[in-house]
Short mmCIF file of C-alpha atoms in Angstrom, two decimals:
data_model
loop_
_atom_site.label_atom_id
_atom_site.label_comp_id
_atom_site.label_asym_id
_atom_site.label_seq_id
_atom_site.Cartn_x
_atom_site.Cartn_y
_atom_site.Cartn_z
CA UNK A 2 25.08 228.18 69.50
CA UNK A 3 23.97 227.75 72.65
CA UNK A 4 25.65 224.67 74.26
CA UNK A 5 25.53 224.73 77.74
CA UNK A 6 27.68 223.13 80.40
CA UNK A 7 26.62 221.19 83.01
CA UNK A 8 29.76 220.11 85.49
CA UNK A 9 28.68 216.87 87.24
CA UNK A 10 29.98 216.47 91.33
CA UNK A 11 31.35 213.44 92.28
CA UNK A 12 30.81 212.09 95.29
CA UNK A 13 33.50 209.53 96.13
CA UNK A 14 33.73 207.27 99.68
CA UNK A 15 35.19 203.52 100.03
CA UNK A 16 31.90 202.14 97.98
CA UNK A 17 32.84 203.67 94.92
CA UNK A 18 30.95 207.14 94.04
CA UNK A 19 27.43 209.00 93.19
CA UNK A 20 26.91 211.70 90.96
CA UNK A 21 23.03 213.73 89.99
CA UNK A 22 23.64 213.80 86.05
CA UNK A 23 20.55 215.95 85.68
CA UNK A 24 18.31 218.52 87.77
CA UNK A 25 15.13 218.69 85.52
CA UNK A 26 14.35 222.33 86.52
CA UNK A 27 17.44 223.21 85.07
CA UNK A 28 17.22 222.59 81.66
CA UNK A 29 15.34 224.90 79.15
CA UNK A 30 12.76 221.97 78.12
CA UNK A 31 11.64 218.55 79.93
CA UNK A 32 13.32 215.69 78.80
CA UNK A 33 10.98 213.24 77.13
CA UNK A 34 12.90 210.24 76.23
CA UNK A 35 16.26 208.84 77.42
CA UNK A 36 18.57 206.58 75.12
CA UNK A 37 21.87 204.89 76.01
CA UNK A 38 24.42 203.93 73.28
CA UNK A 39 27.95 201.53 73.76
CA UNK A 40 30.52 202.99 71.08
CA UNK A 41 34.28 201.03 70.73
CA UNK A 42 37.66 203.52 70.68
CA UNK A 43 37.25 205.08 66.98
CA UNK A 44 33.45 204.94 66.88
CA UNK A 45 32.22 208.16 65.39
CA UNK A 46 27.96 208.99 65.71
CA UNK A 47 26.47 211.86 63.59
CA UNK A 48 26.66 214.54 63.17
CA UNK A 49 22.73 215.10 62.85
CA UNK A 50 20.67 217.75 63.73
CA UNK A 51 16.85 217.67 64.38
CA UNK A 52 14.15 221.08 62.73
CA UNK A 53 11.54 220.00 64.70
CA UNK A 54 13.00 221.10 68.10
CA UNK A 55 14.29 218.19 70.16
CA UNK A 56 17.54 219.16 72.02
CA UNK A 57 19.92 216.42 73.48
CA UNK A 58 21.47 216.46 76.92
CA UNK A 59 24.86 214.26 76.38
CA UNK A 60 26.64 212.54 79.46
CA UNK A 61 29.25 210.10 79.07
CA UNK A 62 28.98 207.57 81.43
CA UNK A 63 31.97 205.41 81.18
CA UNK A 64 35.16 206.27 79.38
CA UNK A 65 35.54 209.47 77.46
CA UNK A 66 33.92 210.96 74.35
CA UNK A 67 34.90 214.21 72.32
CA UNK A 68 31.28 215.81 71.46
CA UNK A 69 31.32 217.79 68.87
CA UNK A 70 28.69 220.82 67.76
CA UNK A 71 28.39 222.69 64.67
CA UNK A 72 26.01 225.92 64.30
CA UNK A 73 24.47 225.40 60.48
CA UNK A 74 24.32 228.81 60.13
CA UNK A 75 27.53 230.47 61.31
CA UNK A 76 29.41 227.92 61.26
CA UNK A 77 30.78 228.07 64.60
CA UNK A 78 32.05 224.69 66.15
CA UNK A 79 32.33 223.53 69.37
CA UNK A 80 33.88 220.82 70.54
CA UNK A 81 34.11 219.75 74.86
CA UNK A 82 36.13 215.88 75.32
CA UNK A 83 33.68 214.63 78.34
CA UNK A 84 33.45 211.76 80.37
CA UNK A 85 35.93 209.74 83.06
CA UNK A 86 38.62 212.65 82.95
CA UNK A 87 36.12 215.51 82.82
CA UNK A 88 32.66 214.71 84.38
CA UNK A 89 30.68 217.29 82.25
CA UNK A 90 26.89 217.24 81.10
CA UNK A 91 26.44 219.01 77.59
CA UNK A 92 22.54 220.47 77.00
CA UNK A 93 22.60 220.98 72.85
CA UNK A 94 19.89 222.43 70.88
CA UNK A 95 19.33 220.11 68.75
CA UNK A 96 19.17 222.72 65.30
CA UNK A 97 22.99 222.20 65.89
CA UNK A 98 24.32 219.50 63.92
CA UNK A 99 25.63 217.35 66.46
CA UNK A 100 27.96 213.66 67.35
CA UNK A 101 30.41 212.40 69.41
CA UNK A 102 33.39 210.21 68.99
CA UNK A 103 34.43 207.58 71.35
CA UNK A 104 38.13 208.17 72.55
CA UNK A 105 38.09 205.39 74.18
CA UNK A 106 35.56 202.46 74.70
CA UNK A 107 32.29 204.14 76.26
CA UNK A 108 28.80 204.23 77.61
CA UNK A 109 26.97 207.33 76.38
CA UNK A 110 23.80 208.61 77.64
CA UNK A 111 21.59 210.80 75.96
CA UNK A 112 18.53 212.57 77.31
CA UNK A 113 15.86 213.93 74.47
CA UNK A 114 13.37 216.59 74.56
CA UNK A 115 11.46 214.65 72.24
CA UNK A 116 9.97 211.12 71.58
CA UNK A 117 11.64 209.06 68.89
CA UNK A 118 9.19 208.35 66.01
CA UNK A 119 10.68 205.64 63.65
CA UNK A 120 7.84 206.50 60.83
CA UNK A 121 8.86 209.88 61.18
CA UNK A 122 12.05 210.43 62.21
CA UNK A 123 13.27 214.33 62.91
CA UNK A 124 17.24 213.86 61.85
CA UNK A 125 19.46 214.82 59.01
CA UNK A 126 22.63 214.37 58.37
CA UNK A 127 26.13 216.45 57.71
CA UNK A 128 29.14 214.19 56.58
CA UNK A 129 31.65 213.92 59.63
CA UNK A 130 34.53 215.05 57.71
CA UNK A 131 32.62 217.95 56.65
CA UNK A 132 35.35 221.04 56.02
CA UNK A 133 33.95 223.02 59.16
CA UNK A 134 35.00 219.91 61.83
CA UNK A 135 36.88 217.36 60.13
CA UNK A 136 39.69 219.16 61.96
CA UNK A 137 37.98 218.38 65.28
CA UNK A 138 38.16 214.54 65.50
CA UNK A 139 40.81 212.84 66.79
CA UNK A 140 40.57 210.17 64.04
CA UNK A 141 40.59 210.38 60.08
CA UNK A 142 39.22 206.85 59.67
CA UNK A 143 36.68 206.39 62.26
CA UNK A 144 34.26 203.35 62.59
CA UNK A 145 30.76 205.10 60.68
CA UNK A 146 27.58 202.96 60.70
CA UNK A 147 26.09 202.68 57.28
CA UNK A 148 23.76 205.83 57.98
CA UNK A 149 26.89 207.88 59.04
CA UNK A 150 28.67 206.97 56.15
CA UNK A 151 26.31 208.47 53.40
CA UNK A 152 25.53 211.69 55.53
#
C-alpha cells in the first residue's frame, strides 16, 4: 500500500506554536498543486483514487480527521485518525482509493503531485460504505456531497 507517515514537531512557546508540515526532498515526487478543504463533524470525502499517478500528501490542520486508504487490489485498508490530537502527515499513492472523514469540524490540507484538470479530471470513485471500509468510519450516515453519494 504504501502509505507513509510523516509525524509533524510542534514547536510551542507563549505565542502559540510552529510546525514544517512538509520537507520537499522527502517525498517520493514534487508536489505540484496544493488544495485546502473545510469539512463539518460527519462530513465524509471520497474515497477516490487517481490511474494517472498523482499521490496526495494529507495534513489536517485544525481539528481531527480519520483518513482512510484502501489498496484496490488486495484489499488491504488502512486507516490513521490525524490532526489536533495526533499531528501526523500521511503521503498516499494516489492508485489507493482514498477519503477522510471529519471527526470533528476541520481544516484539511492536501498537497498533489499533480495539477487539477477540470476537462479532464484523473478520479474515480468507490462507494464509502463499500464492504472492505464501511467498518472503518466512525459514522453510518455521514454528510456525502452529491458526487460522493453516487460513487
Amino acid at each position: 500500500m504504501n502509505v507513509q507517515r510523516f509525524p509533524l514537531t510542534v514547536h510551542e512557546d507563549e505565542r502559540g506554536w510552529f510546525t514544517e508540515l512538509v520537507r520537499a526532498s522527502a517525498l517520493p515526487k514534487p508536489i505540484k498543486q496544493a488544495n485546502l478543504s473545510r469539512s463539518r463533524k460527519g462530513v465524509i470525502r471520497g474515497l477516490h483514487y487517481h490511474e494517472r499517478g498523482q499521490d496526495d500528501l494529507f495534513v489536517c490542520l485544525s481539528g481531527m480527521v480519520r483518513v482512510v486508504v484502501l489498496d484496490r487490489d488486495t484489499g488491504e485498508a488502512f486507516t490513521e485518525d490525524i490532526g489536533d490530537d495526533n499531528p501526523v502527515a500521511l503521503y498516499v499513492p494516489g492508485i489507493n482509493a482514498h477519503g477522510y472523514e471529519a471527526l470533528t469540524d476541520a481544516l484539511f490540507a492536501y498537497l498533489v503531485t499533480e495539477e487539477y484538470d477540470p476537462a479532464d479530471p484523473d478520479e474515480h470513485g468507490i462507494p464509502w460504505d463499500d464492504e472492505r471500509v464501511r467498518h472503518l468510519w466512525s459514522t453510518t450516515s455521514p454528510v456525502l456531497s452529491a458526487r460522493d453519494a453516487l460513487s
